Short mmCIF file of C-alpha atoms in Angstrom, two decimals:
data_model
loop_
_atom_site.label_atom_id
_atom_site.label_comp_id
_atom_site.label_asym_id
_atom_site.label_seq_id
_atom_site.Cartn_x
_atom_site.Cartn_y
_atom_site.Cartn_z
CA MET A 55 -59.04 29.95 2.45
CA LYS A 56 -57.87 29.46 5.66
CA LYS A 57 -59.17 26.30 4.96
CA ILE A 58 -57.20 25.80 1.89
CA LEU A 59 -54.49 28.00 2.42
CA LEU A 60 -53.73 25.32 5.63
CA LEU A 61 -54.60 22.14 3.74
CA VAL A 62 -51.52 23.84 1.73
CA LEU A 63 -49.03 24.84 4.24
CA MET A 64 -49.55 20.99 5.99
CA SER A 65 -49.54 19.54 2.66
CA LEU A 66 -45.45 20.88 2.49
CA SER A 67 -44.54 20.55 5.64
CA LEU A 68 -45.49 16.45 4.88
CA GLY A 69 -43.02 16.63 2.09
CA ALA A 70 -40.16 18.10 4.13
CA PHE A 71 -40.32 15.32 6.43
CA ALA A 72 -38.04 11.31 5.68
CA GLY A 73 -40.16 8.94 2.85
CA GLU A 74 -40.74 5.70 3.03
CA VAL A 75 -40.39 3.16 -0.43
CA ASN A 76 -40.87 -0.22 -0.98
CA VAL A 77 -39.83 -1.99 -3.44
CA LYS A 78 -41.26 -4.92 -3.93
CA VAL A 79 -37.65 -7.39 -6.07
CA SER A 80 -37.94 -10.83 -7.18
CA GLY A 81 -35.99 -13.20 -6.74
CA MET A 82 -34.86 -12.69 -3.50
CA VAL A 83 -34.91 -16.21 -2.62
CA CYS A 84 -31.45 -16.02 -0.50
CA SER A 85 -30.48 -14.14 2.17
CA MET A 86 -27.21 -14.68 1.61
CA CYS A 87 -26.99 -12.85 -1.42
CA ALA A 88 -29.74 -10.99 -0.58
CA GLN A 89 -26.78 -9.13 1.23
CA GLY A 90 -25.83 -7.66 -1.98
CA ILE A 91 -29.03 -4.79 -1.92
CA GLN A 92 -27.47 -3.94 1.12
CA LYS A 93 -23.74 -3.24 0.02
CA LYS A 94 -25.15 -1.76 -3.20
CA PHE A 95 -27.16 0.75 -1.59
CA SER A 96 -24.82 1.48 1.29
CA GLY A 97 -23.19 4.73 -0.96
CA GLU A 98 -26.63 6.09 -0.57
CA THR A 99 -26.24 9.21 1.06
CA ALA A 100 -29.89 10.11 1.06
CA ILE A 101 -30.35 6.01 2.94
CA GLU A 102 -31.30 6.47 6.44
CA LYS A 103 -32.47 2.95 6.60
CA LEU A 104 -32.93 -0.08 4.72
CA HIS A 105 -34.41 -2.96 5.50
CA VAL A 106 -34.86 -6.70 3.45
CA ASP A 107 -38.29 -8.72 4.34
CA MET A 108 -36.77 -11.58 3.11
CA ASP A 109 -40.71 -13.05 3.97
CA LYS A 110 -43.12 -10.75 2.05
CA LYS A 111 -40.01 -9.56 -0.57
CA GLU A 112 -39.29 -5.80 -0.25
CA VAL A 113 -36.67 -3.53 0.73
CA HIS A 114 -38.08 -1.35 2.63
CA ILE A 115 -36.54 2.72 2.32
CA THR A 116 -36.16 5.36 5.00
CA ILE A 117 -35.17 8.55 3.44
CA LYS A 118 -33.04 10.97 5.17
CA ASP A 119 -35.37 14.47 6.00
CA GLY A 120 -35.08 16.48 2.12
CA GLN A 121 -33.04 14.04 0.27
CA ASP A 122 -34.52 11.62 -2.59
CA ILE A 123 -33.80 8.41 -4.63
CA SER A 124 -35.13 8.46 -8.14
CA ASP A 125 -37.09 5.14 -8.86
CA ASP A 126 -34.35 5.32 -11.71
CA THR A 127 -31.83 5.11 -9.28
CA ILE A 128 -33.18 1.96 -7.04
CA LYS A 129 -33.77 0.02 -10.35
CA LYS A 130 -29.86 0.36 -10.96
CA LEU A 131 -28.90 -0.63 -7.31
CA ILE A 132 -31.61 -3.86 -7.71
CA THR A 133 -30.49 -4.79 -11.23
CA GLU A 134 -26.96 -5.11 -9.93
CA ALA A 135 -27.67 -6.42 -6.81
CA GLY A 136 -28.83 -9.01 -9.43
CA TYR A 137 -32.45 -8.52 -8.62
CA ASN A 138 -35.68 -7.22 -10.64
CA VAL A 139 -37.87 -5.03 -9.47
CA ALA A 140 -41.44 -5.79 -9.74
CA ALA A 141 -43.42 -2.45 -8.21
CA ILE A 142 -42.37 0.76 -6.25
CA THR A 143 -44.22 2.89 -4.05
CA ARG A 144 -43.86 5.98 -2.10
CA LYS A 145 -45.40 6.31 0.80
CA MET B 40 5.94 -23.68 -10.15
CA LYS B 41 5.32 -25.44 -7.45
CA LYS B 42 5.90 -21.77 -5.59
CA LEU B 43 2.88 -19.83 -7.65
CA MET B 44 1.40 -22.83 -6.87
CA THR B 45 1.45 -22.59 -3.39
CA LEU B 46 1.06 -18.38 -3.45
CA LEU B 47 -2.24 -19.20 -5.55
CA LEU B 48 -3.10 -21.49 -2.82
CA LEU B 49 -2.35 -19.08 0.43
CA ILE B 50 -3.96 -15.97 -1.67
CA SER B 51 -7.32 -18.15 -2.27
CA PHE B 52 -9.74 -18.39 0.07
CA LYS B 53 -11.85 -21.07 0.31
CA ALA B 54 -14.88 -20.72 -0.12
CA PHE B 55 -18.99 -22.32 -3.16
CA ALA B 56 -20.09 -19.56 -3.63
CA HIS B 57 -22.70 -18.20 -6.65
CA PRO B 58 -19.04 -17.61 -9.24
CA VAL B 59 -20.95 -13.83 -9.96
CA ILE B 60 -22.57 -12.15 -7.03
CA TYR B 61 -23.91 -8.71 -7.00
CA LYS B 62 -21.58 -5.86 -9.40
CA GLY B 63 -17.80 -4.84 -7.40
CA GLY B 64 -18.03 -7.37 -4.77
CA TRP B 65 -15.94 -10.50 -3.79
CA ALA B 66 -16.52 -13.65 -3.41
CA ILE B 67 -13.57 -16.03 -1.66
CA SER B 68 -14.74 -20.17 -2.30
CA SER B 69 -13.70 -23.55 -0.65
CA SER B 70 -14.33 -26.51 -1.16
CA ASN B 71 -12.42 -29.39 0.20
CA MET B 72 -12.53 -33.42 0.60
CA PRO B 73 -9.25 -36.09 0.86
CA ASP B 74 -8.93 -36.39 -3.14
CA TYR B 75 -10.16 -32.72 -4.22
CA SER B 76 -10.36 -29.04 -3.30
CA ASN B 77 -11.54 -25.46 -5.40
CA ASN B 78 -9.87 -22.33 -4.13
CA TYR B 79 -11.10 -18.86 -5.59
CA VAL B 80 -11.04 -15.56 -5.67
CA MET B 81 -13.52 -14.39 -7.68
CA TYR B 82 -14.11 -10.21 -8.35
CA SER B 83 -17.41 -9.50 -9.99
CA LEU B 84 -17.12 -7.22 -13.01
CA SER B 85 -21.00 -6.92 -12.75
CA ASN B 86 -24.56 -8.97 -12.81
CA ARG B 87 -23.03 -10.31 -14.98
CA PHE B 88 -19.59 -11.61 -14.90
CA SER B 89 -16.72 -11.90 -12.94
CA VAL B 90 -13.86 -12.72 -12.69
CA GLY B 91 -10.80 -14.13 -10.76
CA MET B 92 -7.91 -16.50 -9.66
CA ASP B 93 -8.57 -20.58 -9.21
CA HIS B 94 -7.06 -23.19 -7.80
CA TRP B 95 -8.20 -26.32 -7.95
CA ARG B 96 -6.63 -30.03 -6.36
CA PHE B 97 -6.84 -34.08 -7.20
CA GLY B 98 -5.71 -36.10 -5.59
CA GLN B 99 -4.63 -40.11 -6.27
CA ARG B 100 -5.08 -41.22 -2.59
CA ASP B 101 -3.12 -44.48 -2.76
CA GLU B 102 -0.46 -42.84 -4.69
CA ASP B 103 -0.10 -39.90 -2.53
CA LEU B 104 -0.41 -37.66 -5.56
CA ASN B 105 -1.75 -34.52 -6.85
CA ASN B 106 -2.60 -32.44 -10.38
CA ASP B 107 -2.75 -29.06 -9.59
CA LEU B 108 -4.37 -25.89 -11.40
CA GLY B 109 -4.34 -22.64 -11.51
CA LEU B 110 -5.65 -21.28 -13.49
CA LEU B 111 -7.87 -17.41 -14.61
CA LYS B 112 -11.44 -18.07 -14.95
CA LEU B 113 -13.69 -15.44 -16.04
CA ASN B 114 -18.21 -16.48 -15.46
CA HIS B 115 -20.58 -15.49 -16.93
CA LEU B 116 -24.25 -15.78 -16.02
CA LEU B 117 -26.10 -16.64 -18.59
CA TRP B 118 -28.63 -16.25 -17.75
CA ARG B 119 -31.12 -15.98 -14.95
CA ARG B 120 -34.77 -15.66 -13.44
CA ASN B 121 -36.62 -14.36 -10.73
CA GLY B 122 -39.97 -15.13 -10.34
CA GLU B 123 -41.36 -14.22 -7.50
CA GLU B 124 -40.67 -17.55 -5.25
CA SER B 125 -37.49 -18.47 -6.60
CA GLN B 126 -33.85 -17.87 -9.22
CA ALA B 127 -32.74 -20.30 -11.50
CA ASN B 128 -30.03 -18.86 -12.93
CA VAL B 129 -27.01 -20.85 -16.03
CA TYR B 130 -23.47 -20.39 -15.92
CA LEU B 131 -21.37 -20.58 -18.09
CA HIS B 132 -17.09 -20.85 -16.98
CA GLY B 133 -13.66 -20.45 -18.55
CA GLY B 134 -9.99 -20.68 -17.29
CA LEU B 135 -6.77 -20.69 -18.77
CA GLY B 136 -3.73 -21.35 -16.50
CA VAL B 137 -0.74 -23.91 -15.96
CA GLU B 138 -1.09 -27.69 -14.75
CA ASP B 139 1.86 -29.23 -11.81
CA GLN B 140 1.04 -33.22 -12.46
CA GLU B 141 2.46 -35.37 -10.16
CA PHE B 142 0.11 -38.70 -11.89
CA GLU B 143 2.13 -37.96 -15.18
CA LYS B 144 5.28 -37.69 -13.20
CA LYS B 145 5.35 -34.22 -15.21
CA THR B 146 5.88 -31.62 -14.41
CA LEU B 147 3.77 -28.37 -16.17
CA ARG B 148 1.40 -27.76 -18.94
CA GLY B 149 -0.49 -25.54 -19.88
CA ALA B 150 -4.25 -26.06 -19.36
CA TYR B 151 -7.34 -24.93 -19.78
CA MET B 152 -11.01 -25.48 -18.45
CA TYR B 153 -14.66 -24.53 -19.65
CA GLY B 154 -17.70 -25.48 -17.94
CA LEU B 155 -21.73 -25.28 -17.04
CA GLU B 156 -23.40 -24.81 -14.12
CA ALA B 157 -27.31 -24.46 -13.89
CA ASP B 158 -29.25 -23.89 -10.19
CA TRP B 159 -32.89 -23.47 -9.83
CA GLU B 160 -33.97 -22.12 -6.06
CA THR B 161 -36.80 -21.03 -3.52
CA ARG B 162 -36.62 -20.74 0.23
CA THR B 163 -36.96 -23.68 0.53
CA LEU B 164 -35.21 -26.08 -1.76
CA TYR B 165 -32.10 -26.26 -3.62
CA THR B 166 -30.47 -27.73 -6.66
CA SER B 167 -27.85 -27.14 -8.72
CA LEU B 168 -25.59 -29.51 -11.55
CA LYS B 169 -22.39 -28.46 -12.62
CA HIS B 170 -20.42 -29.75 -14.92
CA TYR B 171 -16.50 -28.92 -16.05
CA GLN B 172 -13.60 -29.70 -18.17
CA PHE B 173 -9.83 -30.04 -17.55
CA ASN B 174 -7.35 -30.59 -19.51
CA ASP B 175 -7.77 -34.78 -18.58
CA ILE B 176 -9.86 -34.22 -15.83
CA ALA B 177 -13.32 -33.50 -16.13
CA VAL B 178 -16.06 -33.01 -13.14
CA THR B 179 -19.55 -33.73 -12.52
CA GLN B 180 -21.27 -32.03 -9.38
CA ALA B 181 -25.03 -32.88 -8.62
CA ARG B 182 -27.17 -31.05 -5.56
CA VAL B 183 -30.46 -31.22 -4.18
CA GLY B 184 -31.08 -30.46 -0.94
CA PHE B 185 -34.08 -28.42 1.25
CA SER B 186 -34.47 -25.53 4.49
CA PRO B 187 -36.36 -26.93 7.48
CA LYS B 188 -37.82 -23.65 7.84
CA THR B 189 -37.10 -19.98 5.85
CA ALA B 190 -35.30 -17.42 7.09
CA LYS B 191 -35.10 -13.89 7.91
CA PHE B 192 -33.12 -11.68 5.76
CA GLU B 193 -30.63 -11.38 9.95
CA ASP B 194 -31.32 -14.93 10.93
CA LEU B 195 -28.59 -17.78 10.56
CA GLN B 196 -30.53 -20.10 7.52
CA THR B 197 -29.64 -24.10 7.83
CA TRP B 198 -30.28 -26.55 4.85
CA PHE B 199 -29.55 -30.11 4.35
CA MET B 200 -28.33 -31.39 1.10
CA VAL B 201 -26.97 -34.49 -0.68
CA GLN B 202 -24.36 -33.90 -3.14
CA GLY B 203 -23.35 -36.69 -6.10
CA MET B 204 -19.80 -36.35 -7.92
CA VAL B 205 -17.57 -37.99 -10.37
CA ILE B 206 -14.61 -37.11 -11.23
CA ASN B 207 -12.99 -38.82 -14.29
CA ASP B 208 -9.67 -39.81 -14.38
CA VAL B 209 -9.21 -39.43 -10.46
CA ASN B 210 -11.53 -42.36 -9.13
CA GLU B 211 -14.63 -42.05 -11.13
CA GLU B 212 -16.73 -43.33 -9.06
CA LEU B 213 -19.89 -41.17 -7.51
CA MET B 214 -19.15 -39.88 -4.46
CA ILE B 215 -22.59 -39.21 -2.69
CA THR B 216 -21.61 -36.94 0.75
CA PRO B 217 -25.30 -36.11 2.99
CA LEU B 218 -23.55 -32.63 4.09
CA VAL B 219 -25.47 -30.04 5.85
CA ARG B 220 -25.03 -25.67 5.23
CA PHE B 221 -24.96 -22.98 6.90
CA PHE B 222 -25.37 -19.12 6.69
CA TYR B 223 -25.26 -15.86 8.64
CA HIS B 224 -24.78 -12.60 6.78
CA ASN B 225 -22.49 -13.24 4.46
CA VAL B 226 -20.64 -15.94 5.66
CA LEU B 227 -22.04 -19.90 4.68
CA TRP B 228 -19.86 -22.78 5.72
CA GLU B 229 -21.27 -26.46 5.17
CA MET B 230 -19.30 -29.59 6.92
CA GLY B 231 -20.29 -32.71 5.49
CA SER B 232 -18.68 -36.74 4.89
CA SER B 233 -19.07 -38.58 1.96
CA THR B 234 -20.69 -42.04 2.01
CA ARG B 235 -17.56 -43.62 1.79
CA GLY B 236 -15.96 -41.34 4.62
CA GLU B 237 -14.80 -38.76 2.99
CA TRP B 238 -14.92 -35.58 5.67
CA MET B 239 -15.95 -32.48 3.74
CA ILE B 240 -15.78 -29.31 4.14
CA ASN B 241 -16.56 -26.00 2.22
CA LEU B 242 -16.42 -21.97 3.20
CA MET B 243 -17.55 -18.81 1.22
CA VAL B 244 -17.77 -14.89 2.13
CA HIS B 245 -18.98 -12.42 -0.24
CA TYR B 246 -17.07 -8.92 0.36
#
């Protein structure tokens, strides 16, 4: 019982840490054009850090503690930047 | 009218950008050669449409004459394919405005333009083709290029390109211009010299 309680407490505390989101993006071949991704996400207060990886064709998003950004918002912003979302993975 | 044309020129930056960028973004573009220049400022209403002011100058060097066009222009991203390793685009353009014609020793008349533009690129290959039709002038331009090395998001990227361009009613000869393109963050600049010895300087900024 104590072990179960400990596991539950640990999983709850992990949820309070900053989240990491990896977004696989299609069409990201021009770094100048991809600046638009940074611009579009710059207004999102839940984001602590954003990194565009042209080699892996991914956008790595670090979310602030206790906050979140939905998959729908991510897809909307990537689309408004001119790209397609291939996959979203959360850690 | 010349004052208005000058104002359009002054308020428009120069750069050679995608005509439609991200929603809410500004593209400022300038393309310059001795017999030709194009400057514009465009605002992307969405990732499919942009609108802005566009200025064109076509020169006849032998007679030191210029035709200037100032247009309100609409650009539409008609089709885009975002592949895993490439992107392809097709744009439609249309504009209305005024033309100051020194070629015909006339002053002002109404002006229109329409055009089609297509490009395909990867991180190391680039191709584009565009055709614009104005009142009496047509511009056709094609480019191919390569980048010897892929660049990370934060790094300077270098491209080597060749441009072929025909401006009918100006010189009607094919102008071949090798050029070098650099871009860093949101700024792009290009320098070249045609096979006839004409310089080319282009600058582009995205905001």
